[in-house]
Amino acid sequence: PRNKATKCRVVTSCLAGVASFGAKSSISLETCMVLGSMRSGVTAQEGGLVQMKNSMVRGSGAGGVLAVHSGSRGELDTCVVDSNRLRAIHQIHGGVVEVGSSQISDFMDDSCMHLARQWVE
């Protein structure tokens, strides 16, 4: 099934703000804001698809946009993904996130992550 949201706001969810799970599952967001999710802002998993256009993902407790497992896809066009606790974009176990003309910035840059890993070791 295809789900579409236009001019929406998702604020402070306990898990992912928006999630698409399963090979036939897809979600399309246009002119939406996903703010303050406790985990990831947007997740495509187990072959799911999330398409975002003119939207924002900000302030998530984990990553901004995740694609987990082969066949899972995130597609961003003219979006802002920033100020998330971990990386803005995560591609895990073969998941793919395609980004077109968007503003993407990690909350902590790679040098900070490297220093954090050294501290733990």
PDB file of N, CA, C and O in Angstrom, residues 54-101:
ATOM      1  N   ASN A  54      10.746  18.385  -0.281  1.00  0.00           N
ATOM      2  CA  ASN A  54      10.518  19.662   0.408  1.00  0.00           C
ATOM      3  C   ASN A  54      10.189  19.447   1.881  1.00  0.00           C
ATOM      4  O   ASN A  54       9.247  20.041   2.401  1.00  0.00           O
ATOM      5  N   SER A  55      10.933  18.581   2.543  1.00  0.00           N
ATOM      6  CA  SER A  55      10.627  18.225   3.924  1.00  0.00           C
ATOM      7  C   SER A  55      11.856  18.385   4.815  1.00  0.00           C
ATOM      8  O   SER A  55      12.961  18.588   4.332  1.00  0.00           O
ATOM      9  N   MET A  56      11.650  18.269   6.127  1.00  0.00           N
ATOM     10  CA  MET A  56      12.717  18.462   7.103  1.00  0.00           C
ATOM     11  C   MET A  56      12.696  17.342   8.139  1.00  0.00           C
ATOM     12  O   MET A  56      11.623  16.934   8.590  1.00  0.00           O
ATOM     13  N   VAL A  57      13.892  16.856   8.509  1.00  0.00           N
ATOM     14  CA  VAL A  57      14.055  15.918   9.614  1.00  0.00           C
ATOM     15  C   VAL A  57      15.061  16.561  10.567  1.00  0.00           C
ATOM     16  O   VAL A  57      16.210  16.802  10.196  1.00  0.00           O
ATOM     17  N   ARG A  58      14.624  16.843  11.794  1.00  0.00           N
ATOM     18  CA  ARG A  58      15.483  17.597  12.710  1.00  0.00           C
ATOM     19  C   ARG A  58      15.250  17.144  14.147  1.00  0.00           C
ATOM     20  O   ARG A  58      14.135  16.857  14.550  1.00  0.00           O
ATOM     21  N   GLY A  59      16.348  17.078  14.917  1.00  0.00           N
ATOM     22  CA  GLY A  59      16.256  16.861  16.353  1.00  0.00           C
ATOM     23  C   GLY A  59      15.951  15.442  16.790  1.00  0.00           C
ATOM     24  O   GLY A  59      15.437  15.231  17.883  1.00  0.00           O
ATOM     25  N   SER A  60      16.285  14.446  15.978  1.00  0.00           N
ATOM     26  CA  SER A  60      16.034  13.049  16.351  1.00  0.00           C
ATOM     27  C   SER A  60      17.064  12.571  17.363  1.00  0.00           C
ATOM     28  O   SER A  60      18.210  13.004  17.343  1.00  0.00           O
ATOM     29  N   GLY A  61      16.656  11.634  18.225  1.00  0.00           N
ATOM     30  CA  GLY A  61      17.541  11.088  19.241  1.00  0.00           C
ATOM     31  C   GLY A  61      18.600  10.176  18.670  1.00  0.00           C
ATOM     32  O   GLY A  61      19.606   9.903  19.313  1.00  0.00           O
ATOM     33  N   ALA A  62      18.398   9.686  17.476  1.00  0.00           N
ATOM     34  CA  ALA A  62      19.394   8.847  16.798  1.00  0.00           C
ATOM     35  C   ALA A  62      19.692   9.493  15.443  1.00  0.00           C
ATOM     36  O   ALA A  62      19.869  10.701  15.367  1.00  0.00           O
ATOM     37  N   GLY A  63      19.698   8.697  14.374  1.00  0.00           N
ATOM     38  CA  GLY A  63      19.992   9.224  13.044  1.00  0.00           C
ATOM     39  C   GLY A  63      18.810   9.946  12.429  1.00  0.00           C
ATOM     40  O   GLY A  63      17.672   9.797  12.863  1.00  0.00           O
ATOM     41  N   GLY A  64      19.093  10.716  11.406  1.00  0.00           N
ATOM     42  CA  GLY A  64      18.037  11.450  10.716  1.00  0.00           C
ATOM     43  C   GLY A  64      17.224  10.563   9.798  1.00  0.00           C
ATOM     44  O   GLY A  64      16.025  10.369   9.992  1.00  0.00           O
ATOM     45  N   VAL A  65      17.863  10.000   8.755  1.00  0.00           N
ATOM     46  CA  VAL A  65      17.199   9.136   7.779  1.00  0.00           C
ATOM     47  C   VAL A  65      17.981   7.829   7.691  1.00  0.00           C
ATOM     48  O   VAL A  65      19.181   7.839   7.446  1.00  0.00           O
ATOM     49  N   LEU A  66      17.298   6.700   7.914  1.00  0.00           N
ATOM     50  CA  LEU A  66      17.929   5.388   7.883  1.00  0.00           C
ATOM     51  C   LEU A  66      17.313   4.519   6.804  1.00  0.00           C
ATOM     52  O   LEU A  66      16.090   4.554   6.609  1.00  0.00           O
ATOM     53  N   ALA A  67      18.149   3.738   6.130  1.00  0.00           N
ATOM     54  CA  ALA A  67      17.692   2.661   5.256  1.00  0.00           C
ATOM     55  C   ALA A  67      18.414   1.408   5.730  1.00  0.00           C
ATOM     56  O   ALA A  67      19.646   1.350   5.739  1.00  0.00           O
ATOM     57  N   VAL A  68      17.641   0.418   6.195  1.00  0.00           N
ATOM     58  CA  VAL A  68      18.214  -0.771   6.809  1.00  0.00           C
ATOM     59  C   VAL A  68      17.793  -2.004   6.029  1.00  0.00           C
ATOM     60  O   VAL A  68      16.594  -2.212   5.815  1.00  0.00           O
ATOM     61  N   HIS A  69      18.724  -2.809   5.605  1.00  0.00           N
ATOM     62  CA  HIS A  69      18.575  -4.062   4.870  1.00  0.00           C
ATOM     63  C   HIS A  69      18.458  -3.822   3.364  1.00  0.00           C
ATOM     64  O   HIS A  69      17.924  -2.812   2.923  1.00  0.00           O
ATOM     65  N   SER A  70      18.955  -4.770   2.616  1.00  0.00           N
ATOM     66  CA  SER A  70      18.932  -4.710   1.163  1.00  0.00           C
ATOM     67  C   SER A  70      17.509  -4.527   0.653  1.00  0.00           C
ATOM     68  O   SER A  70      16.579  -5.161   1.144  1.00  0.00           O
ATOM     69  N   GLY A  71      17.349  -3.648  -0.313  1.00  0.00           N
ATOM     70  CA  GLY A  71      16.024  -3.372  -0.876  1.00  0.00           C
ATOM     71  C   GLY A  71      15.314  -2.210  -0.212  1.00  0.00           C
ATOM     72  O   GLY A  71      14.330  -1.697  -0.724  1.00  0.00           O
ATOM     73  N   SER A  72      15.796  -1.764   0.927  1.00  0.00           N
ATOM     74  CA  SER A  72      15.205  -0.603   1.613  1.00  0.00           C
ATOM     75  C   SER A  72      15.763   0.672   0.995  1.00  0.00           C
ATOM     76  O   SER A  72      16.956   0.751   0.702  1.00  0.00           O
ATOM     77  N   ARG A  73      14.893   1.671   0.801  1.00  0.00           N
ATOM     78  CA  ARG A  73      15.331   2.900   0.142  1.00  0.00           C
ATOM     79  C   ARG A  73      14.733   4.132   0.806  1.00  0.00           C
ATOM     80  O   ARG A  73      13.567   4.158   1.151  1.00  0.00           O
ATOM     81  N   GLY A  74      15.576   5.133   0.903  1.00  0.00           N
ATOM     82  CA  GLY A  74      15.133   6.472   1.258  1.00  0.00           C
ATOM     83  C   GLY A  74      15.474   7.373   0.089  1.00  0.00           C
ATOM     84  O   GLY A  74      16.564   7.274  -0.470  1.00  0.00           O
ATOM     85  N   GLU A  75      14.549   8.219  -0.322  1.00  0.00           N
ATOM     86  CA  GLU A  75      14.780   9.147  -1.425  1.00  0.00           C
ATOM     87  C   GLU A  75      14.438  10.552  -0.950  1.00  0.00           C
ATOM     88  O   GLU A  75      13.302  10.815  -0.559  1.00  0.00           O
ATOM     89  N   LEU A  76      15.430  11.434  -0.977  1.00  0.00           N
ATOM     90  CA  LEU A  76      15.248  12.796  -0.501  1.00  0.00           C
ATOM     91  C   LEU A  76      15.443  13.771  -1.649  1.00  0.00           C
ATOM     92  O   LEU A  76      16.422  13.674  -2.378  1.00  0.00           O
ATOM     93  N   ASP A  77      14.525  14.713  -1.791  1.00  0.00           N
ATOM     94  CA  ASP A  77      14.644  15.748  -2.811  1.00  0.00           C
ATOM     95  C   ASP A  77      14.270  17.090  -2.183  1.00  0.00           C
ATOM     96  O   ASP A  77      13.162  17.247  -1.664  1.00  0.00           O
ATOM     97  N   THR A  78      15.197  18.008  -2.200  1.00  0.00           N
ATOM     98  CA  THR A  78      14.999  19.345  -1.635  1.00  0.00           C
ATOM     99  C   THR A  78      14.570  19.259  -0.177  1.00  0.00           C
ATOM    100  O   THR A  78      13.534  19.795   0.218  1.00  0.00           O
ATOM    101  N   CYS A  79      15.360  18.562   0.621  1.00  0.00           N
ATOM    102  CA  CYS A  79      15.057  18.355   2.040  1.00  0.00           C
ATOM    103  C   CYS A  79      16.166  18.927   2.918  1.00  0.00           C
ATOM    104  O   CYS A  79      17.263  19.202   2.449  1.00  0.00           O
ATOM    105  N   VAL A  80      15.856  19.081   4.191  1.00  0.00           N
ATOM    106  CA  VAL A  80      16.845  19.475   5.198  1.00  0.00           C
ATOM    107  C   VAL A  80      16.886  18.363   6.238  1.00  0.00           C
ATOM    108  O   VAL A  80      15.849  17.982   6.789  1.00  0.00           O
ATOM    109  N   VAL A  81      18.075  17.826   6.481  1.00  0.00           N
ATOM    110  CA  VAL A  81      18.274  16.817   7.519  1.00  0.00           C
ATOM    111  C   VAL A  81      19.446  17.306   8.365  1.00  0.00           C
ATOM    112  O   VAL A  81      20.589  17.296   7.918  1.00  0.00           O
ATOM    113  N   ASP A  82      19.136  17.770   9.581  1.00  0.00           N
ATOM    114  CA  ASP A  82      20.218  18.286  10.421  1.00  0.00           C
ATOM    115  C   ASP A  82      19.838  18.239  11.900  1.00  0.00           C
ATOM    116  O   ASP A  82      18.709  17.918  12.256  1.00  0.00           O
ATOM    117  N   SER A  83      20.818  18.530  12.744  1.00  0.00           N
ATOM    118  CA  SER A  83      20.655  18.609  14.199  1.00  0.00           C
ATOM    119  C   SER A  83      20.107  17.334  14.819  1.00  0.00           C
ATOM    120  O   SER A  83      19.347  17.375  15.781  1.00  0.00           O
ATOM    121  N   ASN A  84      20.462  16.190  14.256  1.00  0.00           N
ATOM    122  CA  ASN A  84      20.097  14.898  14.829  1.00  0.00           C
ATOM    123  C   ASN A  84      21.254  14.407  15.685  1.00  0.00           C
ATOM    124  O   ASN A  84      22.396  14.777  15.477  1.00  0.00           O
ATOM    125  N   ARG A  85      20.965  13.567  16.661  1.00  0.00           N
ATOM    126  CA  ARG A  85      21.991  13.139  17.619  1.00  0.00           C
ATOM    127  C   ARG A  85      23.127  12.367  16.952  1.00  0.00           C
ATOM    128  O   ARG A  85      24.279  12.524  17.309  1.00  0.00           O
ATOM    129  N   LEU A  86      22.801  11.507  16.008  1.00  0.00           N
ATOM    130  CA  LEU A  86      23.821  10.742  15.285  1.00  0.00           C
ATOM    131  C   LEU A  86      23.884  11.219  13.843  1.00  0.00           C
ATOM    132  O   LEU A  86      23.426  12.299  13.532  1.00  0.00           O
ATOM    133  N   ARG A  87      24.420  10.410  12.978  1.00  0.00           N
ATOM    134  CA  ARG A  87      24.571  10.821  11.580  1.00  0.00           C
ATOM    135  C   ARG A  87      23.243  11.204  10.931  1.00  0.00           C
ATOM    136  O   ARG A  87      22.209  10.633  11.228  1.00  0.00           O
ATOM    137  N   ALA A  88      23.311  12.125  10.009  1.00  0.00           N
ATOM    138  CA  ALA A  88      22.119  12.560   9.280  1.00  0.00           C
ATOM    139  C   ALA A  88      21.578  11.428   8.408  1.00  0.00           C
ATOM    140  O   ALA A  88      20.379  11.192   8.354  1.00  0.00           O
ATOM    141  N   ILE A  89      22.466  10.707   7.724  1.00  0.00           N
ATOM    142  CA  ILE A  89      22.085   9.631   6.802  1.00  0.00           C
ATOM    143  C   ILE A  89      22.780   8.344   7.222  1.00  0.00           C
ATOM    144  O   ILE A  89      23.996   8.319   7.390  1.00  0.00           O
ATOM    145  N   HIS A  90      22.006   7.263   7.382  1.00  0.00           N
ATOM    146  CA  HIS A  90      22.566   5.943   7.683  1.00  0.00           C
ATOM    147  C   HIS A  90      22.133   4.974   6.588  1.00  0.00           C
ATOM    148  O   HIS A  90      20.953   4.903   6.259  1.00  0.00           O
ATOM    149  N   GLN A  91      23.106   4.231   6.043  1.00  0.00           N
ATOM    150  CA  GLN A  91      22.830   3.157   5.092  1.00  0.00           C
ATOM    151  C   GLN A  91      23.399   1.886   5.703  1.00  0.00           C
ATOM    152  O   GLN A  91      24.612   1.727   5.774  1.00  0.00           O
ATOM    153  N   ILE A  92      22.522   0.985   6.149  1.00  0.00           N
ATOM    154  CA  ILE A  92      22.944  -0.164   6.934  1.00  0.00           C
ATOM    155  C   ILE A  92      22.519  -1.462   6.242  1.00  0.00           C
ATOM    156  O   ILE A  92      21.384  -1.575   5.782  1.00  0.00           O
ATOM    157  N   HIS A  93      23.392  -2.455   6.211  1.00  0.00           N
ATOM    158  CA  HIS A  93      23.116  -3.790   5.666  1.00  0.00           C
ATOM    159  C   HIS A  93      22.502  -3.729   4.271  1.00  0.00           C
ATOM    160  O   HIS A  93      21.538  -4.420   3.966  1.00  0.00           O
ATOM    161  N   GLY A  94      23.051  -2.876   3.409  1.00  0.00           N
ATOM    162  CA  GLY A  94      22.618  -2.818   2.011  1.00  0.00           C
ATOM    163  C   GLY A  94      21.489  -1.843   1.734  1.00  0.00           C
ATOM    164  O   GLY A  94      21.060  -1.709   0.594  1.00  0.00           O
ATOM    165  N   GLY A  95      20.983  -1.151   2.733  1.00  0.00           N
ATOM    166  CA  GLY A  95      19.970  -0.117   2.503  1.00  0.00           C
ATOM    167  C   GLY A  95      20.585   1.073   1.778  1.00  0.00           C
ATOM    168  O   GLY A  95      21.790   1.326   1.885  1.00  0.00           O
ATOM    169  N   VAL A  96      19.785   1.821   1.024  1.00  0.00           N
ATOM    170  CA  VAL A  96      20.288   2.929   0.212  1.00  0.00           C
ATOM    171  C   VAL A  96      19.460   4.183   0.474  1.00  0.00           C
ATOM    172  O   VAL A  96      18.228   4.128   0.508  1.00  0.00           O
ATOM    173  N   VAL A  97      20.144   5.306   0.648  1.00  0.00           N
ATOM    174  CA  VAL A  97      19.481   6.604   0.733  1.00  0.00           C
ATOM    175  C   VAL A  97      20.027   7.469  -0.397  1.00  0.00           C
ATOM    176  O   VAL A  97      21.229   7.707  -0.469  1.00  0.00           O
ATOM    177  N   GLU A  98      19.136   7.894  -1.294  1.00  0.00           N
ATOM    178  CA  GLU A  98      19.516   8.771  -2.398  1.00  0.00           C
ATOM    179  C   GLU A  98      19.145  10.199  -2.023  1.00  0.00           C
ATOM    180  O   GLU A  98      18.037  10.461  -1.568  1.00  0.00           O
ATOM    181  N   VAL A  99      20.093  11.110  -2.231  1.00  0.00           N
ATOM    182  CA  VAL A  99      19.883  12.493  -1.846  1.00  0.00           C
ATOM    183  C   VAL A  99      20.056  13.386  -3.065  1.00  0.00           C
ATOM    184  O   VAL A  99      21.084  13.341  -3.730  1.00  0.00           O
ATOM    185  N   GLY A 100      19.039  14.182  -3.369  1.00  0.00           N
ATOM    186  CA  GLY A 100      19.103  15.145  -4.465  1.00  0.00           C
ATOM    187  C   GLY A 100      18.870  16.549  -3.950  1.00  0.00           C
ATOM    188  O   GLY A 100      17.906  16.793  -3.230  1.00  0.00           O
ATOM    189  N   SER A 101      19.736  17.469  -4.266  1.00  0.00           N
ATOM    190  CA  SER A 101      19.676  18.891  -3.880  1.00  0.00           C
ATOM    191  C   SER A 101      19.042  19.126  -2.515  1.00  0.00           C
ATOM    192  O   SER A 101      17.991  19.732  -2.384  1.00  0.00           O
TER     193      SER A 101
END
